[in-house]
Coordinates of C-alpha atoms and ligand atoms in Angstrom, one line a residue:
M23 CA 86.4 -39.0 42.4
Q24 CA 84.4 -35.9 42.0
K25 CA 81.5 -35.3 44.4
T26 CA 77.9 -35.7 42.8
I27 CA 75.8 -32.2 42.9
A28 CA 72.3 -32.4 42.8
I29 CA 70.4 -28.6 42.2
V30 CA 66.9 -28.5 43.0
G31 CA 65.2 -26.1 40.5
A32 CA 66.3 -24.6 37.1
G33 CA 65.1 -20.9 37.9
L34 CA 67.6 -18.2 37.2
G35 CA 69.6 -19.1 40.3
G36 CA 70.0 -23.0 39.8
L37 CA 70.7 -22.4 36.1
T38 CA 73.3 -19.7 36.7
L39 CA 75.1 -22.2 39.4
A40 CA 74.9 -25.3 37.0
R41 CA 76.4 -23.1 34.2
V42 CA 79.3 -21.9 36.2
L43 CA 80.2 -24.6 37.4
Q44 CA 80.2 -26.2 34.1
T45 CA 82.2 -23.5 32.7
H46 CA 84.9 -24.9 35.1
G47 CA 84.4 -28.2 34.2
V48 CA 82.4 -29.5 37.2
A49 CA 79.4 -31.6 36.4
A50 CA 76.2 -30.9 38.2
T51 CA 72.5 -32.2 37.7
I52 CA 69.3 -30.0 37.9
Y53 CA 66.0 -31.7 38.9
E54 CA 63.4 -29.5 38.2
G55 CA 59.3 -30.1 38.8
E56 CA 58.3 -28.6 35.3
A57 CA 57.9 -30.8 32.6
S58 CA 60.0 -28.6 29.9
A59 CA 61.5 -25.0 29.6
T60 CA 57.9 -24.0 27.9
T61 CA 55.6 -25.6 30.6
R62 CA 55.1 -22.2 32.3
A63 CA 54.9 -18.6 31.1
Q64 CA 58.0 -16.9 32.3
G65 CA 57.0 -13.4 31.2
G66 CA 57.9 -10.1 32.8
L67 CA 60.5 -7.8 32.3
L68 CA 63.9 -7.9 34.8
D69 CA 66.3 -5.0 35.2
I70 CA 69.6 -6.6 35.6
H71 CA 71.7 -4.8 37.7
E72 CA 75.6 -4.2 37.4
V73 CA 77.0 -5.3 40.6
T74 CA 74.9 -8.8 40.8
G75 CA 73.2 -10.2 37.8
Q76 CA 75.7 -8.7 35.2
V77 CA 78.4 -10.1 37.3
A78 CA 76.6 -13.4 37.3
L79 CA 76.3 -13.4 33.5
R80 CA 79.8 -12.7 33.4
A81 CA 80.9 -15.6 35.3
A82 CA 78.5 -17.7 33.2
G83 CA 80.5 -16.4 30.0
L84 CA 77.0 -15.2 28.5
Y85 CA 77.6 -11.5 29.1
E86 CA 77.6 -10.7 25.1
E87 CA 74.6 -13.0 24.4
F88 CA 72.9 -11.2 27.3
R89 CA 73.5 -8.0 25.8
T90 CA 71.7 -9.1 22.7
L91 CA 68.6 -9.5 24.8
V92 CA 68.3 -6.1 25.9
R93 CA 65.2 -4.0 25.2
P94 CA 66.5 -0.4 24.7
G95 CA 64.1 2.3 25.3
E96 CA 61.8 0.1 27.8
D97 CA 63.5 1.2 31.1
A98 CA 61.4 4.4 31.1
K99 CA 59.3 5.1 34.5
R100 CA 56.5 6.9 34.9
V101 CA 54.8 7.5 38.4
V102 CA 51.1 9.1 38.4
D103 CA 48.3 9.6 40.8
R104 CA 44.9 8.0 40.9
H105 CA 43.7 10.9 37.9
G106 CA 46.7 10.0 36.0
T107 CA 48.4 13.4 36.6
I108 CA 52.3 12.5 36.1
L109 CA 54.2 13.2 39.3
F110 CA 57.6 11.6 37.9
D111 CA 58.7 10.8 34.3
M112 CA 62.2 9.1 33.6
P113 CA 62.7 8.6 30.1
A114 CA 64.6 5.6 28.6
D115 CA 68.1 5.7 29.0
P116 CA 70.4 3.7 26.4
G117 CA 73.4 3.2 28.4
S118 CA 71.4 2.3 31.3
A119 CA 73.5 0.2 34.0
R120 CA 70.5 -1.8 34.5
P121 CA 69.3 -2.6 31.3
E122 CA 65.7 -4.7 30.9
V123 CA 65.3 -8.1 29.6
D124 CA 62.6 -10.6 29.2
R125 CA 62.6 -13.0 31.9
G126 CA 61.6 -15.9 29.6
E127 CA 64.3 -15.0 27.2
L128 CA 67.1 -14.9 29.8
R129 CA 66.2 -18.2 31.3
R130 CA 66.1 -19.5 27.9
L131 CA 69.8 -18.4 27.3
L132 CA 70.8 -20.2 30.6
V133 CA 69.0 -23.3 29.6
D134 CA 70.7 -23.5 26.3
S135 CA 74.0 -22.7 27.7
L136 CA 73.8 -25.9 29.3
T137 CA 75.7 -29.3 28.4
P138 CA 72.3 -31.4 27.1
G139 CA 70.6 -33.7 29.7
T140 CA 71.9 -31.7 32.7
I141 CA 68.5 -30.8 33.8
R142 CA 66.0 -33.5 34.5
W143 CA 62.5 -32.0 33.6
D144 CA 59.7 -33.5 35.2
H145 CA 61.4 -34.3 38.4
K146 CA 59.4 -32.6 41.3
V147 CA 61.4 -33.5 44.3
T148 CA 58.8 -34.6 47.0
S149 CA 61.5 -35.2 49.8
V150 CA 65.1 -34.9 50.8
R151 CA 66.5 -37.0 53.3
H152 CA 70.1 -36.6 54.9
L153 CA 72.0 -40.0 55.0
P154 CA 73.6 -41.0 58.2
E155 CA 76.9 -41.7 56.0
G156 CA 76.9 -38.4 54.3
G157 CA 75.3 -37.4 51.3
Y158 CA 71.1 -36.7 50.3
V159 CA 68.5 -38.9 48.9
L160 CA 66.1 -37.2 46.7
T161 CA 62.7 -38.5 46.2
F162 CA 60.5 -37.5 43.2
A163 CA 56.9 -37.1 42.7
E164 CA 56.8 -40.2 40.4
G165 CA 58.4 -42.8 43.1
S166 CA 62.0 -42.6 42.0
A167 CA 64.9 -41.5 44.0
T168 CA 68.5 -40.3 43.5
R169 CA 71.8 -39.7 45.7
A170 CA 73.9 -37.0 45.7
D171 CA 76.9 -35.8 47.9
I172 CA 75.9 -32.2 47.9
L173 CA 72.4 -30.7 47.7
I174 CA 71.7 -27.2 46.6
G175 CA 68.2 -26.0 47.3
A176 CA 67.3 -23.5 44.0
D177 CA 63.7 -24.7 44.7
G178 CA 62.3 -21.0 45.2
A179 CA 59.9 -19.9 47.5
W180 CA 58.3 -22.8 48.9
S181 CA 61.6 -25.0 48.8
R182 CA 61.7 -28.4 49.8
V183 CA 65.5 -28.4 50.7
R184 CA 65.2 -25.2 53.2
P185 CA 63.6 -27.5 56.2
L186 CA 67.0 -29.2 56.3
L187 CA 68.5 -25.8 57.4
T188 CA 66.0 -23.8 58.8
P189 CA 62.6 -24.1 59.7
A190 CA 61.8 -20.6 58.7
K191 CA 58.6 -20.2 56.3
P192 CA 57.4 -17.5 54.0
V193 CA 54.9 -15.1 55.5
Y194 CA 52.5 -13.2 53.5
S195 CA 53.1 -9.4 53.2
G196 CA 49.8 -8.2 53.1
T197 CA 49.8 -7.3 49.4
C198 CA 48.6 -9.3 46.5
F199 CA 49.3 -9.1 42.8
I200 CA 47.1 -9.8 39.9
E201 CA 48.7 -10.4 36.7
I202 CA 46.8 -8.3 33.8
A203 CA 47.9 -7.9 30.2
L204 CA 46.8 -6.3 27.1
A205 CA 47.2 -8.6 24.0
S206 CA 44.8 -8.6 21.4
G207 CA 42.9 -5.9 23.2
V208 CA 45.6 -3.3 23.0
Q209 CA 43.9 -1.7 19.7
D210 CA 40.9 -0.6 22.0
C211 CA 42.9 0.9 24.7
Q212 CA 45.0 3.2 22.5
A213 CA 44.7 6.2 25.1
S214 CA 45.4 4.0 28.0
V215 CA 48.7 2.5 26.3
A216 CA 50.0 6.3 25.3
A217 CA 49.3 7.1 29.0
I218 CA 52.0 4.3 30.0
G219 CA 54.7 6.0 28.3
S220 CA 57.5 4.1 26.6
G221 CA 58.4 1.8 29.6
T222 CA 56.6 1.0 33.1
L223 CA 53.8 3.1 34.3
M224 CA 53.4 2.9 38.2
A225 CA 49.9 4.4 39.4
V226 CA 49.7 4.2 42.9
A227 CA 47.8 5.1 45.9
P228 CA 47.7 4.2 49.7
D229 CA 46.7 0.4 49.5
K230 CA 46.6 0.2 46.0
G231 CA 48.2 0.5 42.4
I232 CA 48.3 -0.2 38.7
I233 CA 51.5 -1.2 37.4
A234 CA 51.7 -1.5 33.8
H235 CA 54.7 -2.0 31.1
R236 CA 54.8 -1.3 27.4
Y237 CA 56.7 -3.5 25.2
A238 CA 58.4 -2.2 22.4
D239 CA 56.0 -4.6 20.2
G240 CA 53.1 -2.5 21.9
H241 CA 51.4 -5.2 23.9
V242 CA 50.9 -4.5 27.5
R243 CA 51.6 -6.5 30.7
G244 CA 51.2 -5.6 34.4
Y245 CA 49.9 -6.1 38.0
V246 CA 46.9 -4.9 39.8
A247 CA 48.5 -4.5 43.4
L248 CA 46.2 -4.6 46.5
N249 CA 46.9 -4.7 50.1
K250 CA 44.3 -7.1 51.2
P251 CA 44.2 -10.0 53.8
E252 CA 44.7 -13.3 52.9
E253 CA 41.0 -14.4 53.2
W254 CA 40.2 -11.6 50.4
M255 CA 41.9 -13.8 47.8
R256 CA 39.6 -16.6 48.5
S257 CA 36.8 -14.4 47.7
I258 CA 38.0 -13.4 44.4
D259 CA 36.8 -15.8 41.5
F260 CA 38.5 -15.8 38.3
G261 CA 36.6 -18.6 36.9
D262 CA 34.6 -15.9 35.1
P263 CA 37.6 -13.4 34.3
S264 CA 35.6 -10.7 33.3
A265 CA 33.3 -10.9 36.3
G266 CA 36.5 -11.2 38.3
L267 CA 38.2 -8.3 36.8
R268 CA 35.2 -6.1 37.5
Q269 CA 35.0 -6.9 41.3
L270 CA 38.9 -5.8 41.0
A271 CA 37.8 -2.7 39.4
D272 CA 35.7 -1.6 42.1
E273 CA 38.6 -1.2 44.3
F274 CA 39.7 1.5 42.1
D275 CA 36.2 3.6 42.1
G276 CA 37.1 7.4 41.3
W277 CA 40.3 6.4 39.4
S278 CA 40.8 8.0 35.6
P279 CA 39.4 5.4 33.4
L280 CA 42.5 5.8 31.2
L281 CA 44.1 3.8 34.0
T282 CA 41.1 1.3 34.8
A283 CA 40.9 0.7 31.1
I284 CA 44.3 -1.3 31.5
L285 CA 42.3 -3.4 34.1
T286 CA 39.2 -4.0 32.7
Q287 CA 40.2 -4.6 29.1
S288 CA 43.0 -7.3 30.3
D289 CA 42.5 -10.1 27.9
V290 CA 44.4 -12.7 29.6
K291 CA 43.3 -14.8 32.7
P292 CA 43.9 -12.8 35.8
W293 CA 46.5 -14.5 38.0
L294 CA 46.8 -14.0 41.6
R295 CA 50.2 -13.8 43.0
P296 CA 50.4 -13.1 46.7
I297 CA 53.7 -11.2 47.8
Y298 CA 55.1 -13.6 50.6
A299 CA 58.8 -13.0 52.1
L300 CA 61.1 -14.9 54.5
P301 CA 62.0 -13.0 57.6
V302 CA 64.3 -10.4 56.7
G303 CA 67.8 -11.2 57.8
L304 CA 67.7 -15.0 58.0
T305 CA 70.7 -17.1 58.6
W306 CA 71.2 -20.8 59.6
D307 CA 73.8 -22.9 61.1
R308 CA 75.6 -24.7 58.8
V309 CA 74.5 -28.1 57.8
P310 CA 77.1 -30.5 56.3
G311 CA 76.8 -30.7 52.1
V312 CA 73.5 -28.9 51.8
T313 CA 72.9 -24.9 50.9
L314 CA 70.3 -22.4 49.2
V315 CA 70.3 -20.1 46.5
G316 CA 68.0 -17.3 45.6
D317 CA 64.2 -17.5 46.6
A318 CA 64.9 -20.2 48.6
A319 CA 67.2 -18.6 50.9
H320 CA 65.9 -14.9 50.9
L321 CA 62.8 -14.7 49.3
M322 CA 61.5 -10.8 49.5
S323 CA 59.0 -8.5 48.2
P324 CA 59.9 -7.4 44.3
F325 CA 60.1 -3.6 45.3
A326 CA 63.8 -3.7 45.3
G327 CA 64.1 -5.5 42.1
E328 CA 66.9 -7.7 43.5
G329 CA 65.4 -11.3 43.8
A330 CA 66.6 -12.5 40.3
N331 CA 69.6 -10.7 40.5
L332 CA 70.7 -12.0 43.6
A333 CA 69.6 -15.6 42.6
M334 CA 71.8 -15.6 39.6
Y335 CA 74.5 -13.7 41.9
D336 CA 74.1 -16.6 44.6
G337 CA 74.4 -19.2 41.8
A338 CA 77.4 -17.6 40.5
D339 CA 79.3 -16.9 43.7
L340 CA 78.4 -20.6 45.2
A341 CA 79.7 -22.0 42.0
S342 CA 83.2 -20.1 42.2
K343 CA 83.6 -21.3 46.0
L344 CA 83.0 -24.8 45.0
V345 CA 85.8 -24.5 42.2
E346 CA 88.0 -22.7 44.6
H347 CA 87.7 -24.8 47.5
S348 CA 88.2 -28.8 47.6
D349 CA 86.9 -28.9 51.1
I350 CA 83.0 -28.6 50.5
E351 CA 82.4 -27.0 54.2
V352 CA 84.9 -24.7 53.6
A353 CA 83.4 -23.7 50.3
L354 CA 79.5 -23.6 52.0
T355 CA 80.9 -21.7 54.9
A356 CA 82.5 -19.2 52.7
Y357 CA 79.3 -18.8 50.3
E358 CA 77.0 -18.5 53.2
E359 CA 79.3 -15.9 55.0
R360 CA 78.8 -13.5 52.0
L361 CA 75.2 -14.7 51.3
F362 CA 73.8 -13.6 54.7
P363 CA 74.7 -10.0 55.0
R364 CA 74.2 -9.4 51.1
S365 CA 70.4 -10.9 51.1
G366 CA 69.7 -9.5 54.7
D367 CA 70.4 -5.8 53.1
A368 CA 68.3 -6.3 50.2
A369 CA 65.7 -8.0 51.8
S370 CA 65.3 -4.9 54.4
R371 CA 65.2 -2.6 51.3
S372 CA 62.5 -4.7 49.6
A373 CA 60.3 -4.4 52.8
Q374 CA 61.0 -1.0 53.1
N375 CA 59.9 -0.3 49.5
L376 CA 56.8 -2.4 50.0
E377 CA 55.6 0.3 52.4
I378 CA 57.0 3.1 50.2
F379 CA 54.7 1.8 47.1
F380 CA 51.5 1.1 48.7
G381 CA 51.6 2.7 52.0
Q382 CA 49.3 5.5 53.3
E383 CA 52.2 8.3 51.7
A384 CA 52.0 7.0 48.2
P385 CA 52.1 8.3 45.5
Q386 CA 54.7 10.9 47.0
S387 CA 56.7 8.5 48.9
V388 CA 57.3 6.7 45.3
V389 CA 58.1 9.9 43.7
N390 CA 60.5 10.8 46.7
L391 CA 62.2 7.3 46.0
F392 CA 62.7 7.7 42.4
D393 CA 63.9 11.3 42.9
H394 CA 66.5 10.0 45.4
S395 CA 67.6 6.9 43.5
Ligands
FAD8 C1 55.4 -10.2 40.7 C2 57.0 -10.2 40.6 C3 57.9 -9.5 40.3 C4 59.2 -9.7 40.1 N1 60.1 -8.7 39.7 C5 61.4 -8.7 39.7 C6 62.7 -7.7 39.3 O1 62.0 -6.9 38.5 N2 63.7 -8.0 39.3 C7 64.1 -9.0 40.3 O2 65.4 -9.0 40.3 N3 63.2 -9.7 40.6 C8 62.0 -10.0 40.4 N4 61.2 -10.7 41.3 C9 61.9 -11.6 42.1 C10 62.2 -13.1 41.1 O3 60.9 -13.5 40.4 C11 62.6 -14.2 41.8 O4 63.5 -13.7 42.8 C12 63.3 -15.1 41.0 O5 62.7 -15.6 40.2 C13 64.1 -16.0 42.0 O6 64.7 -17.0 41.2 P1 65.1 -18.6 41.8 O7 65.9 -19.5 40.7 O8 65.5 -18.5 43.1 O9 63.6 -19.5 41.7 P2 62.5 -19.7 40.9 O10 62.4 -18.8 39.7 O11 61.1 -19.4 41.9 O12 62.8 -21.0 40.3 C14 62.7 -22.4 41.2 C15 62.5 -23.5 40.4 O13 62.5 -24.6 40.7 C16 61.2 -25.4 40.7 N5 60.9 -26.3 42.1 C17 60.4 -25.6 43.0 N6 59.9 -26.3 43.8 C18 60.5 -27.9 42.8 C19 60.3 -29.1 43.6 N7 59.9 -29.4 44.8 N8 61.0 -30.1 42.9 C20 61.9 -29.4 41.7 N9 61.6 -28.4 41.1 C21 61.1 -27.6 41.8 C22 60.4 -24.3 39.8 O14 59.4 -24.8 39.1 C23 61.4 -23.2 39.2 O15 61.8 -23.6 38.2 C24 59.7 -10.5 41.0 C25 59.1 -11.6 41.5 C26 57.3 -11.3 41.6 C27 56.5 -12.3 42.2

């Protein structure tokens, strides 16, 4: 009898895992806390790397469909200082090895590729328990429970499955992002939108930055980044969004109005995204029948652009090991032997890049990074 596989979390990692298993005729069930695929906006661009994300999409049999989602021309990158002076300007590359796609569209592709009923939406896992006879019991927020032989935590930063393997917890990196966007207000900020260029603008200085992406349809989405202690986040009140944005703008005193307008004219509810990371090089001892993929295993700052790529790659790699080896422990050992060095390298680069972006040498350190990549 085939063993039952429970995947907690329908992010890019869990979805890729389920999809690759299904392409090999292996069933799995995903338990997802959100009520549906559209509950939470998934916006933002991801560049999908040739050696990780694209490999995973090929394994999932979705590479050709992925190519139809690529946004050519949006991978341009520009670095400016606080005055808006351009220090680095890389035009879009139509043949880029790291094409950009919209995260929501990519997730939709994966969701739609699964056999109907694979994802149990509205199933927030509140606890997981190892059974003495083997296997796991998952309990859900509304009180029901289910059993599975194999348990995979694909449940992101605050994984409920991770404590079965390690006591490690994410630690605040000291950098906080606040999501901003120009939707209807884009007409009033034409000069600022032009300053972004055709892709991503990075206006950086020690301890702060404004990062904005211009979509082909003209609208703009981005982040304000600030190095701040955790308590500072509690002092920002977005109950009145425009007052909150003004408070943020005070942090950019002396910056070019072309840049600060992207922030002050933002017309969506600002969203705080403190950047957390798990310890670099995190590993754990093998625990029968359970493992992690994606952020649950190796949450890192977004500054190597690897998190989503690795989540998909982990999912595809784990699926291939489960298909290859009939002995589950052999499969999970083989997966983790590759997972640990791969994620350790990326986490180390991400941590270094966070310092490069908002450390005391910015913006020149960012220019150097792009010049040498
Ligand atoms: C600001 C920002 C920018 C980024 N930019 C990039 C980038 O350019 N490139 C890149 O590669 N990466 C980027 N990342 C990182 C990337 O977003 C993550 O690494 C990636 O989403 C991880 O995928 P995942 O499937 O592991 O987890 P997630 O995407 O977090 O998915 C986890 C899923 O589990 C569900 N879940 C959580 N808890 C439970 C529970 N208890 N029960 C049931 N379901 C649960 C969640 O609802 C969610 O659907 C960025 C991250 C941030 C914060």
